[in-house]
mmCIF file of C-alpha atoms and ligand atoms in Angstrom:
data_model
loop_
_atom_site.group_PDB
_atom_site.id
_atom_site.type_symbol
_atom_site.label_atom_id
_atom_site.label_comp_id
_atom_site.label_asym_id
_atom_site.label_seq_id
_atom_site.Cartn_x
_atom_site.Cartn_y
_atom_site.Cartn_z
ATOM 1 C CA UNK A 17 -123.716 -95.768 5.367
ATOM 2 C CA UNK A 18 -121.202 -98.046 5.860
ATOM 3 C CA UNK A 19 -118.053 -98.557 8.027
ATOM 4 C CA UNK A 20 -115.649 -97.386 5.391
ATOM 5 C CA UNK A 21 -117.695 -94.773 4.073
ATOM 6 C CA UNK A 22 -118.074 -93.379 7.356
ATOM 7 C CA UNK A 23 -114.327 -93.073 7.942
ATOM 8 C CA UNK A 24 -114.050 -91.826 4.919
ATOM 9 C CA UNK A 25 -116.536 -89.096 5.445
ATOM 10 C CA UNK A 26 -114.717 -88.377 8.821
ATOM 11 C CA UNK A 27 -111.662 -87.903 7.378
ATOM 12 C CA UNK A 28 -113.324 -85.437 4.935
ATOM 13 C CA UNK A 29 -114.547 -83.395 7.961
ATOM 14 C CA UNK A 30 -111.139 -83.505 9.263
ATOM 15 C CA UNK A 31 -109.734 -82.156 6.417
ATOM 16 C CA UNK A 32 -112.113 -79.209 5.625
ATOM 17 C CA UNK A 33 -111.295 -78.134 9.574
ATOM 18 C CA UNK A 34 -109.538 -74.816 9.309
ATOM 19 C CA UNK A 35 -107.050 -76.284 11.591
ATOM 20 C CA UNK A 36 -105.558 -79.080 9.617
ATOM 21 C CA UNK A 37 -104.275 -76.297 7.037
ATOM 22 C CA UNK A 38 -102.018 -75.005 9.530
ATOM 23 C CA UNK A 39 -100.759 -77.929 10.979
ATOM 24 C CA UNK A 40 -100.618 -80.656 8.562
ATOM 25 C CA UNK A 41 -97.029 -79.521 6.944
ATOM 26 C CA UNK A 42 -95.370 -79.957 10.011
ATOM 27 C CA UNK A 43 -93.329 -82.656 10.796
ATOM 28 C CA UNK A 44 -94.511 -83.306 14.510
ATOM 29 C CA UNK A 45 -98.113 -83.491 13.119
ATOM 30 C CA UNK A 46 -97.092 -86.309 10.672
ATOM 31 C CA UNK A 47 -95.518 -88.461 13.186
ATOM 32 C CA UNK A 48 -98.602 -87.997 15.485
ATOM 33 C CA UNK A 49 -100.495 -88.831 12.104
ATOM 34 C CA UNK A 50 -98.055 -92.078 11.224
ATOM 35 C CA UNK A 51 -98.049 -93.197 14.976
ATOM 36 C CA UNK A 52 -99.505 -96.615 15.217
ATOM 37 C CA UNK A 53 -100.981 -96.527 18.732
ATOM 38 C CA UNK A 54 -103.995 -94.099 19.571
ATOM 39 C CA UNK A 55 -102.657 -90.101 21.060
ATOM 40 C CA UNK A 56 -105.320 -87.469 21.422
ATOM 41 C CA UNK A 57 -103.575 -84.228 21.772
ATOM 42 C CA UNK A 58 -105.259 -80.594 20.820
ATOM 43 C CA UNK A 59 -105.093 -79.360 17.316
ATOM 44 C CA UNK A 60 -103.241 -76.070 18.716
ATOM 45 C CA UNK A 61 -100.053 -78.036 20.177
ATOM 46 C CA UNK A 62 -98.088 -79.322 17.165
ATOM 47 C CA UNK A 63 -97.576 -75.601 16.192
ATOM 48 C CA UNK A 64 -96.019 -75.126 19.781
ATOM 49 C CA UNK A 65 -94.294 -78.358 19.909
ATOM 50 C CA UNK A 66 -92.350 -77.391 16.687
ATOM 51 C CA UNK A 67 -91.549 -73.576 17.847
ATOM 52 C CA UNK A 68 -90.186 -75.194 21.154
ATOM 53 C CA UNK A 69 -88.739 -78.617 20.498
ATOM 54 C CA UNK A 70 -87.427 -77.995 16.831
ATOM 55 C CA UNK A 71 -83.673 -77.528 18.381
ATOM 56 C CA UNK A 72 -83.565 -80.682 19.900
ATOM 57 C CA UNK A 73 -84.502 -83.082 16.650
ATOM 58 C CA UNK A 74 -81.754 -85.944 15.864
ATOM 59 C CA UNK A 75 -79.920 -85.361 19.426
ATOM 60 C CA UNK A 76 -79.018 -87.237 22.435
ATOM 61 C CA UNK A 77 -81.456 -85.852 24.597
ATOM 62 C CA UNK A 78 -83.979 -87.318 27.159
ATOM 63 C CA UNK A 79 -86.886 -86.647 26.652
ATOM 64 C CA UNK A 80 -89.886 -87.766 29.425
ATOM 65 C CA UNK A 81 -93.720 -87.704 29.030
ATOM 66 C CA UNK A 82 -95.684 -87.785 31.956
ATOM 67 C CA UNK A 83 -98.926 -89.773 30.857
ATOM 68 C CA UNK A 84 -98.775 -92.691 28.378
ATOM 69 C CA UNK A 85 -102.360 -94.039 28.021
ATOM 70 C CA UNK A 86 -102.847 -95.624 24.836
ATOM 71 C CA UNK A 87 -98.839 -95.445 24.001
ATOM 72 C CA UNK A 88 -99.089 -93.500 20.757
ATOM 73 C CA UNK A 89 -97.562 -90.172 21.744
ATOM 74 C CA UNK A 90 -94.371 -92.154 22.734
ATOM 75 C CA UNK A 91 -94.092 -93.393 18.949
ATOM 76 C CA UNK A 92 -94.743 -89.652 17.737
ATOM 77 C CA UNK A 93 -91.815 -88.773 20.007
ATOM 78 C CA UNK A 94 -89.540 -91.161 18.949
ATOM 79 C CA UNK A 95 -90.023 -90.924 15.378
ATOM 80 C CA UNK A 96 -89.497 -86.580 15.733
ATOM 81 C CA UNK A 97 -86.428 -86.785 17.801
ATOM 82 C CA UNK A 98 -84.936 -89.535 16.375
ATOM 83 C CA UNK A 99 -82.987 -92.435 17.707
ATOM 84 C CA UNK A 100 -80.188 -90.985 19.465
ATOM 85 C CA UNK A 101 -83.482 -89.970 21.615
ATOM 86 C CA UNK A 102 -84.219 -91.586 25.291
ATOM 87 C CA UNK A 103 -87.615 -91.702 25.489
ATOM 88 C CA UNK A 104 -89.193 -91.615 28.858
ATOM 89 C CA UNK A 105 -92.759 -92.683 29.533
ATOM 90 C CA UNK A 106 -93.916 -92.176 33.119
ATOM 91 C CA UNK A 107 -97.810 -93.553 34.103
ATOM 92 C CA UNK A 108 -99.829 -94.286 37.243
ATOM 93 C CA UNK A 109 -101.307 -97.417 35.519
ATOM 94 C CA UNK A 110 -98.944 -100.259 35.483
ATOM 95 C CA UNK A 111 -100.278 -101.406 32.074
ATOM 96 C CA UNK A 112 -98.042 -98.627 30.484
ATOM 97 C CA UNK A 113 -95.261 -101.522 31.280
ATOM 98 C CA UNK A 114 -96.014 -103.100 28.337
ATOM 99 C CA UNK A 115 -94.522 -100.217 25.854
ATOM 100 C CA UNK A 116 -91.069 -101.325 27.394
ATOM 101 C CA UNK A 117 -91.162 -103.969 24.884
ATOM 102 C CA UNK A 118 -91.209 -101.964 22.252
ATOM 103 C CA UNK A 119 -87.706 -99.763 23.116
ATOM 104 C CA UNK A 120 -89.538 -96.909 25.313
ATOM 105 C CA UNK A 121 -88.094 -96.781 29.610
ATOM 106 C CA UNK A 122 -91.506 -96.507 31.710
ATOM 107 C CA UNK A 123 -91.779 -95.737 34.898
ATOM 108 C CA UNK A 124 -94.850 -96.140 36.989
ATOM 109 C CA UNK A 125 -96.026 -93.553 39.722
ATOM 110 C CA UNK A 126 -97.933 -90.664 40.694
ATOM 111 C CA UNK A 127 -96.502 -87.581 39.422
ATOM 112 C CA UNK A 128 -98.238 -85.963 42.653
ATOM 113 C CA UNK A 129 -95.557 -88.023 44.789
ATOM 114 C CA UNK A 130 -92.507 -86.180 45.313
ATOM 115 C CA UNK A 131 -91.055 -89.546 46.842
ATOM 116 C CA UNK A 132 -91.737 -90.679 42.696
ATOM 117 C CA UNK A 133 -89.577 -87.926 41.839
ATOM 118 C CA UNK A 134 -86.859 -88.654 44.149
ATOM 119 C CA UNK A 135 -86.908 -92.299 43.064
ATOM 120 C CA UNK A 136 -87.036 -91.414 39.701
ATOM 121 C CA UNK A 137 -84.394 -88.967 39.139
ATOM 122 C CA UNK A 138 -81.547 -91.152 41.706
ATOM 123 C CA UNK A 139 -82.446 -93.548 38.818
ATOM 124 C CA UNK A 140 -82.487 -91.175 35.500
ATOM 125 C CA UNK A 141 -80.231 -88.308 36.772
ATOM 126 C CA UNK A 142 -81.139 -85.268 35.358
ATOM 127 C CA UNK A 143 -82.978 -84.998 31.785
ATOM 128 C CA UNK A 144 -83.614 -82.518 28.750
ATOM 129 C CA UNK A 145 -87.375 -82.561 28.520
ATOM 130 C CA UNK A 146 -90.173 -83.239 30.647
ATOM 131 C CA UNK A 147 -93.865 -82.688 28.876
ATOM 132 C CA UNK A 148 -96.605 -83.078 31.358
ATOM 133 C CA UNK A 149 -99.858 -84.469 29.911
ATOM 134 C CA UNK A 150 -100.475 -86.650 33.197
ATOM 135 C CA UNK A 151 -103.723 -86.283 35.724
ATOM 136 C CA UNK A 152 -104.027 -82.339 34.724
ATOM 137 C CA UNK A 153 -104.995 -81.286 38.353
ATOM 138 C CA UNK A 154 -103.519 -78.167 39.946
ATOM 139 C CA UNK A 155 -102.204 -80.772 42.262
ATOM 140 C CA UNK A 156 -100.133 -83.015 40.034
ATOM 141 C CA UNK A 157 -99.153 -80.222 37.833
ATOM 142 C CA UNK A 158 -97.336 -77.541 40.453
ATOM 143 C CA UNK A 159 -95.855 -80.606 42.212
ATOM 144 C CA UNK A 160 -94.500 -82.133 38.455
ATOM 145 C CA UNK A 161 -93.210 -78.682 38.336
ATOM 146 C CA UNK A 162 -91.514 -78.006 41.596
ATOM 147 C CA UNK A 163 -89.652 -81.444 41.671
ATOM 148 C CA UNK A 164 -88.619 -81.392 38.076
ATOM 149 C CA UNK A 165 -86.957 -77.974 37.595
ATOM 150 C CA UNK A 166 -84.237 -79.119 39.264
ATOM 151 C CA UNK A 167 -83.675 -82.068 37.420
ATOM 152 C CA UNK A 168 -83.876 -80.055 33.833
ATOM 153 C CA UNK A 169 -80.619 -79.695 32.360
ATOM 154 C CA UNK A 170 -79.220 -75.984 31.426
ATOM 155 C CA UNK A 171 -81.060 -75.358 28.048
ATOM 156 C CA UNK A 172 -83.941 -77.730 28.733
ATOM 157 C CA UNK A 173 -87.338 -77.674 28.617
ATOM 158 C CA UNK A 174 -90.959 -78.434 31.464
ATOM 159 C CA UNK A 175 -93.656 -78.177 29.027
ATOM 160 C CA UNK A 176 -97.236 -78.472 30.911
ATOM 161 C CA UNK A 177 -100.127 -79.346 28.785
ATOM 162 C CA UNK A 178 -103.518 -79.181 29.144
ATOM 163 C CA UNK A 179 -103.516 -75.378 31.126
ATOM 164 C CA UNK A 180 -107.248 -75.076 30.610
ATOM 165 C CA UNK A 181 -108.477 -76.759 33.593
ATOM 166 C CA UNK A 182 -106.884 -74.237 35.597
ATOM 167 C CA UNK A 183 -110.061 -72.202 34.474
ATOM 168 C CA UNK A 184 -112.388 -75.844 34.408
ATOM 169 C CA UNK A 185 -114.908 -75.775 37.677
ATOM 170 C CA UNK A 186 -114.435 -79.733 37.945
ATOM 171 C CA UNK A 187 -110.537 -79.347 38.575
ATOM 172 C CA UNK A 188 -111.533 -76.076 41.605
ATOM 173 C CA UNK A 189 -111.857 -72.697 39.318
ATOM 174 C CA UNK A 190 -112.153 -70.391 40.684
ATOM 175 C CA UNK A 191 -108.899 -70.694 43.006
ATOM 176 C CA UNK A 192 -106.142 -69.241 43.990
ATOM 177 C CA UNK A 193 -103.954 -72.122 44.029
ATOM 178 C CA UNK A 194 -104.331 -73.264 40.391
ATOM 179 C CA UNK A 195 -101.312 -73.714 37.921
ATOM 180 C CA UNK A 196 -101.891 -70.783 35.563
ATOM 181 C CA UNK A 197 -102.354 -68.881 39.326
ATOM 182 C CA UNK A 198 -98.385 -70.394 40.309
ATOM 183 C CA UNK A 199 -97.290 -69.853 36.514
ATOM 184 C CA UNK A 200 -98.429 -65.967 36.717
ATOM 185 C CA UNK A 201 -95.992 -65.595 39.948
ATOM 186 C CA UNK A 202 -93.457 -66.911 37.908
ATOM 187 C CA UNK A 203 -93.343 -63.587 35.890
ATOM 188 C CA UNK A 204 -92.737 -61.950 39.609
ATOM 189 C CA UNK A 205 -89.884 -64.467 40.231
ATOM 190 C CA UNK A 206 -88.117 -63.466 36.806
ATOM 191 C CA UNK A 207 -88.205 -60.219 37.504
ATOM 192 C CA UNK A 208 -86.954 -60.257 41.202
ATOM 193 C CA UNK A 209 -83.375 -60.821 38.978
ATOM 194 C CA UNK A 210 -83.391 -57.024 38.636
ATOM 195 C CA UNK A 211 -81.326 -56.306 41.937
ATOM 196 C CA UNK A 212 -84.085 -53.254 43.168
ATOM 197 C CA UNK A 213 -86.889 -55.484 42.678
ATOM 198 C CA UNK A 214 -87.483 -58.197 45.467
ATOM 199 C CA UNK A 215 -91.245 -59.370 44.822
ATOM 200 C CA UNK A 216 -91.200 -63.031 44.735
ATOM 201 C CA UNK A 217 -89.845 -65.669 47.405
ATOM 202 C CA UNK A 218 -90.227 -68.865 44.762
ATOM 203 C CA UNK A 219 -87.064 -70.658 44.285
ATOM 204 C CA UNK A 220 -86.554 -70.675 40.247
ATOM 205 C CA UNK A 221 -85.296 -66.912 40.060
ATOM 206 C CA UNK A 222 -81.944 -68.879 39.193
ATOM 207 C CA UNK A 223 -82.996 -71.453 37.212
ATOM 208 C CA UNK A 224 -85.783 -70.233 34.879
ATOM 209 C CA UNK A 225 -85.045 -68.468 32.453
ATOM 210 C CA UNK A 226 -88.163 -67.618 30.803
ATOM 211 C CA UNK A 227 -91.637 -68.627 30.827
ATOM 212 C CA UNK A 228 -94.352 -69.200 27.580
ATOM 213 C CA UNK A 229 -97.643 -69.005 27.501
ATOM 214 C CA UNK A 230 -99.617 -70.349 24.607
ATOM 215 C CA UNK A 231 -102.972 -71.756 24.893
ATOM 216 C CA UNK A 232 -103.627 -74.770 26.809
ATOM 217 C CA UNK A 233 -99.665 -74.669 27.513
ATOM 218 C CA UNK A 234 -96.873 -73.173 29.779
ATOM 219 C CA UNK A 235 -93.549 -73.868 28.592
ATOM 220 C CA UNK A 236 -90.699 -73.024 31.110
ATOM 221 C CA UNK A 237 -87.000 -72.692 29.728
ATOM 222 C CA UNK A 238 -84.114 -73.687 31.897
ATOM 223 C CA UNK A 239 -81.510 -72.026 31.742
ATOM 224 C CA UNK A 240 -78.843 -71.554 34.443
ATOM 225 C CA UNK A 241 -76.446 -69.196 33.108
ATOM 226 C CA UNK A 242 -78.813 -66.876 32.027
ATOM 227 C CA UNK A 243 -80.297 -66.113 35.289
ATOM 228 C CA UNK A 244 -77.799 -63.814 36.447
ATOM 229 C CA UNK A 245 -78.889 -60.662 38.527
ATOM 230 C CA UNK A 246 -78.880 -58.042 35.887
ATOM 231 C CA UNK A 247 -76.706 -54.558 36.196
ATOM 232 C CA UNK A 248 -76.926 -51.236 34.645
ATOM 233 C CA UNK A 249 -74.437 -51.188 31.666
ATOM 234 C CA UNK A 250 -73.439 -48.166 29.575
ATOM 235 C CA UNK A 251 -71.244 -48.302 26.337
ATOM 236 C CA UNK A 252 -67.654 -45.648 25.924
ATOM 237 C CA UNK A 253 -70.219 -43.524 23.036
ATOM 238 C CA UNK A 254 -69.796 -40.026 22.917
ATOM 239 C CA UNK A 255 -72.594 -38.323 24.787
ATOM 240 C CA UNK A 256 -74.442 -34.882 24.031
ATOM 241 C CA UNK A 257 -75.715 -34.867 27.236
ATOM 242 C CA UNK A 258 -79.538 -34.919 26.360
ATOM 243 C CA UNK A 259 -81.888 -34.116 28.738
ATOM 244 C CA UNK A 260 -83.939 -37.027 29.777
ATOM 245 C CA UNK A 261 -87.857 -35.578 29.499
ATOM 246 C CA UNK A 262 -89.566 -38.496 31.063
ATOM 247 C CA UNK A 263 -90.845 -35.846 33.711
ATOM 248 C CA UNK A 264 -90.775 -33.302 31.414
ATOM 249 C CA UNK A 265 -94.849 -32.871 30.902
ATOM 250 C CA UNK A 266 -95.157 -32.747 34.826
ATOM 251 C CA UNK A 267 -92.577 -30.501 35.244
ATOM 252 C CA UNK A 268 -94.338 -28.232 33.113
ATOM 253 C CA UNK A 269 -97.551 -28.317 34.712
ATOM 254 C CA UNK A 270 -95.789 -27.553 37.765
ATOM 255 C CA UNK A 271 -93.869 -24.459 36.925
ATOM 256 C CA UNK A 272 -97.157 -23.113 35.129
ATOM 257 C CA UNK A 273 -98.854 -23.712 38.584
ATOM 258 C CA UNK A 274 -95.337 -22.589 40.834
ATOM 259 C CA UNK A 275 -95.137 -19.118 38.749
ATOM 260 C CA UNK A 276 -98.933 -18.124 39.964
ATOM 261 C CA UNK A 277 -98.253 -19.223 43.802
ATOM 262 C CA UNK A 278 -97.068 -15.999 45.336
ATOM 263 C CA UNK A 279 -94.933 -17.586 48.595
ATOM 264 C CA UNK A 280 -92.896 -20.751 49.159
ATOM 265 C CA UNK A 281 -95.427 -22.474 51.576
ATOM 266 C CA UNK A 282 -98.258 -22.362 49.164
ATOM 267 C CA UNK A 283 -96.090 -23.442 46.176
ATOM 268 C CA UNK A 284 -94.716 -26.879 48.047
ATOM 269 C CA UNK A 285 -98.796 -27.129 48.762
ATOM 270 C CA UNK A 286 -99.651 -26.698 45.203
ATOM 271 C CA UNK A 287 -97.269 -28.980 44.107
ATOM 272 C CA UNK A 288 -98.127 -31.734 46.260
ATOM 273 C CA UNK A 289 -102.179 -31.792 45.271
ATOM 274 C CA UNK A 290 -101.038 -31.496 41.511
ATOM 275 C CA UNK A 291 -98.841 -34.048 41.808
ATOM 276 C CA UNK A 292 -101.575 -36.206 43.509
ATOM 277 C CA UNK A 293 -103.915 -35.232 40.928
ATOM 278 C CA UNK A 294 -101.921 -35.771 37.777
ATOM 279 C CA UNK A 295 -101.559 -39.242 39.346
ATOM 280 C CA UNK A 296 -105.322 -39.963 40.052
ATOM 281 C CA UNK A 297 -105.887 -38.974 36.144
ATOM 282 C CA UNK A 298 -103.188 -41.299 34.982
ATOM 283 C CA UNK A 299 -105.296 -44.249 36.907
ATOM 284 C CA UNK A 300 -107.926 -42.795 35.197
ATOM 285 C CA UNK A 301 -106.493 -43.149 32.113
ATOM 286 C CA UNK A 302 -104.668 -46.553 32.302
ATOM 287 C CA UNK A 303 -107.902 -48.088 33.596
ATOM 288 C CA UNK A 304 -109.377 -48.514 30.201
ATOM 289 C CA UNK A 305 -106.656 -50.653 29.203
ATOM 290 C CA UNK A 306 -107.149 -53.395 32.340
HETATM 291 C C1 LIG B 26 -104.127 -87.534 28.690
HETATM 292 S S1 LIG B 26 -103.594 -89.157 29.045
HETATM 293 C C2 LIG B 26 -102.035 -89.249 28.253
HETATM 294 C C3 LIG B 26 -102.147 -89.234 26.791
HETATM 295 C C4 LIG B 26 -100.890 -89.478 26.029
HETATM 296 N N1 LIG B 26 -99.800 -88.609 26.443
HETATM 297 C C5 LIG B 26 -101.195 -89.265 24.569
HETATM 298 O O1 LIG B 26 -100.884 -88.208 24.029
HETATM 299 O O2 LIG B 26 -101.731 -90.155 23.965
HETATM 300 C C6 LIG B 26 -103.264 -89.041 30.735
HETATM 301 C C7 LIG B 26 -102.534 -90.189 31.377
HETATM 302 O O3 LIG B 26 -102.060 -89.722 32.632
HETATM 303 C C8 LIG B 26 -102.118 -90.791 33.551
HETATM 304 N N2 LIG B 26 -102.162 -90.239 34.920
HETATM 305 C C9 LIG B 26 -103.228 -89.736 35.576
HETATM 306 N N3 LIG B 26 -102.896 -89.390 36.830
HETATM 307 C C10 LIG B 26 -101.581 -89.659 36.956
HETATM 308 C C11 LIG B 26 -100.650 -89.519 38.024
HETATM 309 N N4 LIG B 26 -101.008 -89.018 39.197
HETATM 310 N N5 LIG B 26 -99.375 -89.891 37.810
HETATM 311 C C12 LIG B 26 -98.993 -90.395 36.623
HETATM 312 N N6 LIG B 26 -99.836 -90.568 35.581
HETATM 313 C C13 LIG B 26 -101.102 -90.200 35.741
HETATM 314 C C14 LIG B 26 -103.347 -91.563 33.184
HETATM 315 O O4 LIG B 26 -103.259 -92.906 33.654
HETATM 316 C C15 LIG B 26 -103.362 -91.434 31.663
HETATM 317 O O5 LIG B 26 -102.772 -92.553 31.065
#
């Protein structure tokens, strides 16, 4: 078989994947298709990079990728978000230099340096977008993270690729420090915005808004205003005064069990082991479901 033949064969294979069917009509997936420099990116992002990025086609934003390798994902970029796009390429290899020729603002660094950071965003100020698809460690990801939430404009995105080697034994799995482990705290942090609930000490309660988890990828939105402690609201509507039965099948059990107890000390004693037992039994219960 020859060359041609066997890229045409390839591309055969390629096409009878059950994946390309649900991809290839999206517009993110044809620039990554038309982009002339190599970009090897999983066959399960383009659907999240259109749910999430979508809004911010043909807009002013900035928009920085942490690893730049081969170059091509900066052409995909630019060619989805248009040119009223600043695209940001940021690589520990110096070579990535060279795709400042060609329009694209690179920066070189480790994005495991928070001095980077600081450099970076004195020069930048703050930006729209920041997609990491650097190194991948727990390292470089949780300290991409910490230093660029700040930096994220209101409305703006940190999208974290490559999740998986939170659960890959090369990159430390098991451990407790790995970024899917400081995503999952996250949910904590959001909901320490209810005023009763104080679970989480992180520092994003005001500033992130919500958090995504697809496969492979953690998408955090910020979003400033929307982080407000919540309160309990009520509208003027005429009420009928319903009786709230969220206790009601305990209360039952309990009467059925206070009626038989003859004095006051053994009722307050029967109450207390049924409630303990209805309890136990509900573990019981929700246990299948973990
Ligand atoms: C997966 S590749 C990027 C692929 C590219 N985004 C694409 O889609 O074609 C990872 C890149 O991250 C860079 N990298 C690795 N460690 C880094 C670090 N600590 N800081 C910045 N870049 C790093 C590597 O040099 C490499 O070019």
């Amino acid at each position: 078989m020859n060359t041609i033949e066997q890229a045409s064969n390839l591309k055969k294979n390629n096409e009878e994947k059950s994946y390309e069917k649900n991809i290839q009509h999206l517009d993110i997936y044809k620039c990554y298709q038309q982009s002339p420099y190599r970009s090897a990116k999983h066959s399960s992002y383009f659907q999240v990079y259109a749910e999430l990025l979508e809004q911010y086609r043909n807009k002013p934003i900035t928009f920085v990728e942490i690893g730049v390798l081969n170059g091509g994902s900066l052409f995909m970029w630019r060619s989805y978000f248009g040119t009223s796009a600043r695209i940001i390429g940021i690589d520990f290899n110096p070579l990535a230099k060279r795709w400042a020729d060609d329009g694209f603002e690179i920066h070189i660094g480790s994005q495991a340096d928070p001095e980077f950071w600081k450099d970076f965003f004195k020069k930048i100020g703050d930006v729209d977008i920041v997609l990491d698809d650097g190194g991948h460690t727990y390292e470089q990801q949780i300290i991409t993270a910490h230093t660029c939430i700040p930096h994220i404009k209101n409305g703006g995105l940190l999208i974290v690729e490559d999740t998986h080697t939170s659960y890959f034994k090369d990159f430390g799995y098991p451990s407790k420090y790995s970024f899917i482990e400081w995503a999952k705290k996250l949910v904590d942090n959001i909901n320490s915005r209810f005023p009763a609930v104080k679970v989480s000490t992180l520092l994003y309660k005001n500033s992130i808004y919500s958090v995504s988890f697809f496969e492979s990828i953690v998408s955090f939105r910020i979003q400033r205003d929307k982080c407000f402690e919540s309160a309990p609201t009520a509208n003027d509507g005429i009420s009928i005064n319903a009786q709230d039965f969220r206790y009601q099948e305990i209360q039952d059990k309990l009467s059925i069990f206070a009626s038989n107890a003859e004095d006051a000390k053994w009722k307050k004693k029967l109450k207390k082991s049924l409630v303990k037992r209805i309890a136990k039994l509900k573990i019981l219960k929700l246990k299948q479901y973990f």
